[in-house]
Coordinates of C-alpha atoms and ligand atoms in Angstrom, one line a residue:
M180 CA 28.4 -9.2 -27.9
I181 CA 31.0 -12.0 -27.0
G182 CA 30.9 -15.6 -25.9
R183 CA 33.2 -15.5 -22.8
I184 CA 34.6 -19.5 -21.7
C185 CA 32.4 -19.9 -18.5
G186 CA 32.5 -23.8 -18.5
T187 CA 35.2 -26.7 -19.9
G188 CA 34.9 -30.1 -19.4
S189 CA 36.1 -33.1 -21.0
Y190 CA 36.0 -36.9 -20.5
V191 CA 38.1 -39.7 -22.4
P192 CA 37.4 -43.2 -22.0
D193 CA 39.7 -45.3 -19.4
H194 CA 41.1 -48.3 -21.2
F195 CA 44.0 -47.2 -23.0
L196 CA 46.3 -48.4 -25.6
D197 CA 50.2 -47.4 -25.4
N198 CA 52.6 -48.0 -27.5
N199 CA 53.9 -51.6 -26.4
D200 CA 50.2 -53.0 -26.7
L201 CA 50.6 -51.8 -30.5
S202 CA 53.4 -53.2 -30.9
Q203 CA 51.6 -56.4 -30.3
M204 CA 49.2 -55.5 -33.0
V205 CA 51.6 -54.3 -36.4
E206 CA 55.3 -54.3 -36.5
T207 CA 55.0 -51.4 -34.6
S208 CA 57.5 -50.1 -31.8
D209 CA 57.5 -47.7 -29.3
E210 CA 60.9 -46.2 -29.9
W211 CA 59.4 -45.4 -32.9
I212 CA 56.1 -44.0 -32.1
R213 CA 57.3 -42.0 -29.5
E214 CA 60.1 -40.6 -31.8
R215 CA 58.3 -39.6 -34.4
T216 CA 55.3 -39.0 -32.8
G217 CA 55.3 -38.3 -28.9
V218 CA 52.4 -40.3 -28.8
V219 CA 52.4 -43.2 -25.9
R220 CA 49.2 -44.0 -24.9
R221 CA 45.9 -43.5 -26.8
H222 CA 42.0 -44.1 -25.1
I223 CA 39.9 -46.1 -26.7
V224 CA 36.1 -46.5 -26.5
Q225 CA 35.1 -50.3 -25.0
E226 CA 31.3 -48.7 -23.7
D227 CA 30.9 -45.4 -24.3
T228 CA 29.9 -44.1 -27.9
V229 CA 30.4 -40.3 -29.2
V230 CA 27.3 -39.4 -27.8
S231 CA 27.9 -40.6 -23.9
M232 CA 31.0 -39.3 -24.2
A233 CA 30.1 -35.6 -25.5
V234 CA 27.4 -35.9 -22.5
K235 CA 29.9 -36.8 -20.1
A236 CA 32.3 -33.5 -21.4
S237 CA 28.7 -31.5 -21.4
R238 CA 28.1 -32.2 -17.9
R239 CA 31.6 -31.4 -16.5
A240 CA 31.4 -28.3 -18.8
L241 CA 28.1 -27.0 -17.0
E242 CA 28.9 -27.8 -13.6
G243 CA 31.3 -24.4 -12.9
S244 CA 29.6 -22.5 -15.7
G245 CA 26.5 -21.1 -13.6
I246 CA 24.4 -22.3 -16.6
A247 CA 21.4 -24.4 -16.3
P248 CA 21.0 -27.0 -19.1
E249 CA 17.6 -25.3 -19.7
D250 CA 19.4 -22.1 -20.4
L251 CA 21.5 -22.9 -23.3
D252 CA 20.1 -21.8 -26.4
L253 CA 22.7 -23.4 -29.0
I254 CA 24.5 -27.1 -29.7
I255 CA 27.0 -27.6 -31.8
V256 CA 29.2 -30.7 -31.7
S257 CA 31.9 -31.0 -34.1
T258 CA 32.1 -34.9 -35.1
F259 CA 33.0 -37.3 -37.9
T260 CA 32.3 -40.5 -35.9
S261 CA 29.6 -40.7 -34.4
E262 CA 27.9 -44.2 -34.2
V263 CA 24.6 -42.9 -35.5
L264 CA 24.1 -40.4 -38.6
L265 CA 20.2 -39.3 -37.6
P266 CA 19.1 -37.7 -35.4
S267 CA 22.7 -35.5 -34.8
T268 CA 24.8 -36.1 -32.5
A269 CA 23.8 -32.7 -30.6
C270 CA 20.1 -33.3 -30.9
E271 CA 21.1 -36.4 -28.3
V272 CA 23.5 -34.8 -26.1
Q273 CA 20.0 -32.4 -25.6
K274 CA 17.9 -34.9 -25.1
E275 CA 20.4 -36.6 -21.9
L276 CA 21.1 -33.0 -20.8
G277 CA 17.7 -32.0 -20.0
A278 CA 18.7 -28.5 -22.8
G279 CA 14.9 -28.4 -24.6
N280 CA 15.3 -24.6 -25.1
A281 CA 18.5 -24.8 -27.2
T282 CA 18.7 -25.3 -30.8
C283 CA 21.3 -27.8 -32.2
F284 CA 23.0 -29.7 -35.1
D285 CA 26.6 -31.1 -35.7
L286 CA 29.1 -30.1 -38.3
N287 CA 32.5 -31.8 -40.0
A288 CA 35.5 -30.3 -40.1
A289 CA 37.2 -33.1 -39.3
C290 CA 40.5 -31.8 -36.8
T291 CA 40.0 -28.3 -36.8
G292 CA 35.8 -29.0 -36.2
F293 CA 36.1 -27.1 -32.5
L294 CA 37.7 -24.0 -34.0
F295 CA 34.6 -23.9 -36.6
A296 CA 32.1 -24.6 -33.9
W297 CA 33.9 -21.8 -32.0
N298 CA 33.3 -19.1 -34.7
T299 CA 30.1 -20.2 -36.0
A300 CA 29.1 -19.8 -32.0
Q301 CA 30.7 -16.5 -31.9
A302 CA 29.3 -15.4 -34.7
Y303 CA 25.8 -16.1 -33.8
L304 CA 26.5 -14.9 -29.7
A305 CA 27.8 -11.7 -31.8
Q306 CA 24.9 -11.5 -33.7
G307 CA 22.5 -11.4 -30.3
M308 CA 20.8 -14.4 -31.6
Y309 CA 21.8 -16.8 -28.4
R310 CA 22.8 -15.8 -25.5
N311 CA 24.7 -18.7 -23.7
A312 CA 26.0 -21.6 -26.0
L313 CA 27.9 -25.3 -25.3
I314 CA 30.3 -26.3 -28.0
I315 CA 31.9 -29.7 -28.1
G316 CA 34.6 -31.8 -29.8
A317 CA 33.3 -35.5 -29.5
E318 CA 35.1 -38.7 -31.2
R319 CA 35.2 -42.2 -31.9
L320 CA 38.5 -42.8 -34.3
S321 CA 39.1 -45.8 -32.8
R322 CA 35.8 -47.4 -35.2
Y323 CA 38.0 -45.4 -38.4
V324 CA 41.0 -46.5 -38.0
D325 CA 42.1 -49.7 -39.9
W326 CA 44.1 -51.5 -36.7
K327 CA 46.2 -53.2 -39.5
D328 CA 47.6 -50.0 -40.6
R329 CA 51.1 -49.3 -38.8
S330 CA 50.6 -45.8 -40.3
T331 CA 48.2 -44.8 -38.8
C332 CA 46.8 -46.6 -36.1
I333 CA 49.4 -45.7 -34.0
L334 CA 48.0 -41.9 -33.6
F335 CA 43.9 -41.7 -33.4
G336 CA 42.3 -42.3 -29.8
D337 CA 38.7 -41.3 -28.2
G338 CA 37.5 -38.2 -26.6
A339 CA 35.4 -35.8 -26.1
G340 CA 35.9 -31.8 -24.4
A341 CA 33.6 -29.3 -24.2
A342 CA 33.0 -25.5 -23.6
V343 CA 30.2 -23.4 -22.1
L344 CA 30.3 -20.1 -23.8
K345 CA 28.2 -16.9 -22.4
A346 CA 27.2 -13.9 -24.0
E347 CA 28.8 -11.0 -22.6
K348 CA 29.1 -6.7 -23.6
G349 CA 32.1 -7.0 -25.7
S350 CA 34.0 -6.7 -29.7
T351 CA 34.0 -10.4 -31.3
L352 CA 37.9 -11.1 -31.2
P353 CA 40.2 -12.1 -34.6
M354 CA 39.4 -15.4 -36.1
F355 CA 39.1 -17.3 -39.4
T356 CA 39.0 -20.9 -41.2
H357 CA 39.4 -21.9 -44.5
S358 CA 39.2 -24.4 -46.5
D359 CA 41.4 -26.4 -50.0
G360 CA 38.9 -29.0 -51.0
A361 CA 41.3 -29.9 -53.8
K362 CA 43.5 -30.9 -51.5
G363 CA 41.3 -33.1 -49.8
E364 CA 42.2 -36.3 -50.7
A365 CA 46.0 -36.3 -48.4
L366 CA 42.7 -37.2 -46.1
T367 CA 39.9 -39.2 -46.6
C368 CA 37.5 -41.7 -45.0
F369 CA 35.1 -43.2 -47.2
T370 CA 31.6 -45.0 -45.8
R371 CA 32.6 -48.0 -48.6
P372 CA 33.7 -50.5 -49.4
D373 CA 36.0 -50.2 -45.9
T374 CA 35.6 -47.3 -43.5
Y375 CA 39.6 -46.7 -43.2
I376 CA 41.1 -43.3 -42.4
Q377 CA 43.4 -42.7 -45.4
M378 CA 46.1 -40.2 -45.0
E379 CA 49.0 -39.1 -46.9
G380 CA 51.0 -38.4 -43.6
Q381 CA 53.9 -36.5 -44.9
A382 CA 52.1 -34.3 -47.1
V383 CA 49.8 -33.7 -44.4
F384 CA 52.0 -32.9 -42.0
R385 CA 53.7 -30.4 -44.3
F386 CA 50.6 -29.1 -44.8
A387 CA 49.9 -28.5 -40.9
V388 CA 53.3 -26.9 -40.9
K389 CA 53.0 -24.3 -43.6
K390 CA 49.4 -23.5 -42.3
V391 CA 49.4 -23.4 -39.1
P392 CA 52.1 -20.9 -38.9
E393 CA 51.1 -18.6 -41.2
A394 CA 47.2 -19.0 -39.8
V395 CA 48.9 -17.8 -36.3
E396 CA 50.7 -15.0 -37.9
E397 CA 47.3 -13.7 -39.9
L398 CA 45.3 -13.5 -36.5
L399 CA 48.0 -11.2 -34.8
K400 CA 48.2 -9.3 -37.6
K401 CA 44.3 -9.0 -37.2
A402 CA 44.8 -8.2 -33.9
D403 CA 47.2 -6.0 -34.3
M404 CA 49.5 -8.1 -31.6
T405 CA 52.6 -10.0 -31.1
M406 CA 53.9 -13.6 -29.7
E407 CA 54.5 -11.6 -26.8
D408 CA 51.1 -10.3 -26.2
I409 CA 50.4 -13.8 -26.3
D410 CA 50.4 -16.5 -23.6
Y411 CA 49.4 -19.8 -24.5
L412 CA 49.0 -21.4 -27.8
V413 CA 46.5 -24.4 -27.8
L414 CA 47.3 -26.5 -31.3
H415 CA 45.4 -29.3 -32.8
Q416 CA 47.5 -32.3 -30.6
A417 CA 48.4 -34.3 -33.8
N418 CA 51.8 -35.4 -33.5
R419 CA 54.6 -32.5 -31.9
R420 CA 56.8 -33.1 -34.3
I421 CA 53.7 -30.9 -36.0
V422 CA 54.0 -28.3 -32.4
E423 CA 57.7 -27.7 -32.2
A424 CA 58.0 -27.4 -36.0
V425 CA 55.4 -24.7 -35.4
A426 CA 56.9 -23.2 -32.2
K427 CA 60.1 -23.3 -34.8
R428 CA 58.8 -21.3 -37.6
L429 CA 57.3 -18.9 -35.0
K430 CA 60.9 -18.1 -33.0
T431 CA 58.5 -19.0 -29.7
D432 CA 59.4 -21.0 -27.1
I433 CA 57.9 -24.5 -27.1
S434 CA 56.7 -23.6 -22.9
R435 CA 54.0 -21.6 -24.6
F436 CA 53.3 -24.5 -26.5
P437 CA 50.6 -27.4 -24.2
M438 CA 50.7 -30.8 -25.1
N439 CA 48.8 -33.1 -23.9
L440 CA 49.1 -36.0 -27.3
Q441 CA 51.4 -38.2 -25.6
E442 CA 48.2 -38.7 -23.6
Y443 CA 45.8 -39.2 -25.6
G444 CA 47.0 -39.2 -29.6
N445 CA 45.3 -37.2 -32.0
T446 CA 41.5 -37.3 -30.6
S447 CA 40.4 -34.6 -33.7
S448 CA 38.2 -32.3 -32.8
A449 CA 37.7 -33.1 -29.6
S450 CA 41.5 -32.8 -28.8
I451 CA 41.7 -28.6 -28.4
P452 CA 38.7 -28.5 -26.0
I453 CA 40.2 -31.3 -23.9
L454 CA 43.6 -29.5 -23.5
L455 CA 41.8 -26.0 -22.8
D456 CA 40.0 -28.4 -19.8
E457 CA 42.7 -29.7 -18.4
M458 CA 44.7 -26.4 -18.5
N459 CA 41.4 -25.1 -16.7
R460 CA 41.7 -27.2 -14.6
E461 CA 45.2 -26.9 -13.6
G462 CA 44.8 -23.5 -13.1
K463 CA 46.9 -22.3 -16.1
L464 CA 44.2 -20.4 -17.1
K465 CA 44.3 -17.0 -15.3
R466 CA 41.3 -14.0 -16.7
G467 CA 42.7 -11.9 -18.8
Q468 CA 45.4 -14.0 -20.3
K469 CA 45.4 -13.9 -24.6
I470 CA 45.5 -17.9 -26.0
I471 CA 45.7 -18.9 -29.4
L472 CA 43.5 -21.6 -30.6
A473 CA 45.0 -23.1 -33.9
G474 CA 43.7 -26.4 -36.1
F475 CA 44.1 -28.5 -38.6
G476 CA 43.3 -31.3 -40.9
A477 CA 41.1 -33.0 -43.3
G478 CA 39.0 -31.1 -46.3
L479 CA 41.7 -29.8 -46.0
S480 CA 40.8 -27.5 -43.2
W481 CA 42.9 -24.9 -41.3
G482 CA 42.1 -22.0 -38.9
A483 CA 43.1 -20.2 -35.8
S484 CA 40.9 -17.8 -32.9
L485 CA 41.6 -15.5 -30.5
V486 CA 40.4 -16.6 -27.2
E487 CA 40.6 -14.0 -24.0
W488 CA 40.7 -15.9 -20.9
Ligands
ACO252 N1 56.3 -48.1 -36.9 C1 57.6 -48.6 -37.7 N2 57.4 -47.7 -38.6 C2 56.7 -47.8 -39.7 C3 55.4 -46.9 -38.8 C4 55.0 -47.7 -37.5 N3 54.1 -47.2 -36.8 N4 54.4 -46.1 -39.8 C5 55.2 -46.1 -40.7 N5 56.7 -46.7 -41.1 C6 57.3 -46.8 -41.7 C7 57.4 -46.5 -43.1 O1 56.9 -47.5 -43.7 C8 58.5 -46.4 -43.9 O2 59.1 -47.7 -44.1 P1 59.7 -46.8 -45.0 O3 61.1 -46.2 -45.5 O4 60.9 -48.6 -45.4 O5 58.8 -47.1 -46.7 C9 59.0 -45.6 -42.6 O6 59.0 -45.8 -41.1 C10 59.0 -44.1 -43.0 O7 57.5 -43.7 -43.0 P2 57.1 -41.7 -43.5 O8 55.7 -42.4 -43.5 O9 58.0 -41.7 -43.7 O10 57.0 -41.7 -41.5 P3 57.2 -40.5 -41.4 O11 58.6 -39.9 -40.4 O12 56.5 -39.2 -42.4 O13 56.1 -40.5 -39.6 C11 53.8 -40.2 -40.0 C12 54.5 -41.0 -40.7 C13 54.1 -40.0 -38.1 C14 52.2 -40.1 -40.0 C15 53.8 -38.1 -39.9 O14 53.9 -38.5 -41.4 C16 52.8 -37.2 -39.7 O15 53.1 -37.5 -38.3 N6 51.7 -36.8 -40.4 C17 50.8 -35.9 -40.0 C18 49.5 -37.1 -39.9 C19 48.6 -36.5 -38.9 O16 48.9 -35.2 -38.8 N7 47.7 -36.5 -39.2 C20 46.1 -36.1 -38.9 C21 46.0 -34.8 -39.4 S1 44.7 -34.2 -38.3 C22 42.9 -35.3 -39.3 O17 42.2 -34.5 -39.8 C23 42.5 -36.6 -38.7

């Protein structure tokens, strides 16, 4: 069995901070941020929570999916920024949706989290253990950003994205994730004394531009495909320069690498499902197209999955 996407949804808060707003808060400029990152605005929670964003994205994903909340038998939420540690965000989403027949849990693999959720759900569906899964990436990074640190606060935003997967006859497509805990210090968020994201920006940049192309090549090899067979590469939206560097290393035109980080910044595990939902709603995705999802982030962690639309 294979899990096919039958609905996508996303949600970001209305409130945003643009680069000029940030230049009032720290010593930076619109020009520096655009040039070094590609980010122009990031949406920031005022009233919402991780749960409320996850629920709104999920309702939108369920709307067109043909699957009712009570038909869901698996809900996985990828997050590391929930306001509440217990109960899990997935259980809270279950309650709000009325998805009483689902088994629910959270996972944390930082910005690679949606890939981990995707692979985990596919493995369950392939086993025949569950039939209908809801997977969500939901993050409120603004809560863990040091708004006095110009090297990180310019990067991140809040939001949620979701996908409904339905088990169909077929073989699982290639997918994998990797972890390297020995390099974890490059990107941390300790709970005490100050809960802020801290990052060795250049080390993370080098890691991303090396590991993402390697992951894509590993995936293509497993799938016995070439880049010519791939319609889109949906990468974690961290930095435009990272996406451009990956495209260059893969000798592939940048037009096959959709981006929306200019509008949302880095929303961690929400970035891939938000982008997928936008592409879906814009009618860019057609049945049978081949898409590679590729993520990287804290852990360190990275991975790639092949999706047939
Ligand atoms: N405005 C102006 N100047 C700045 C700013 C800013 N916002 N931030 C840093 N600078 C300064 C630095 O102080 C430094 O000044 P100096 O030369 O006088 O010392 C100079 O700009 C260059 O700093 P670098 O850190 O070398 O800048 P770089 O070109 O590497 O860009 C950035 C920094 C954007 C963070 C980049 O390294 C990057 O994108 N890294 C990857 C980050 C990433 O993707 N993280 C997310 C991972 S996903 C997850 O799991 C959360």
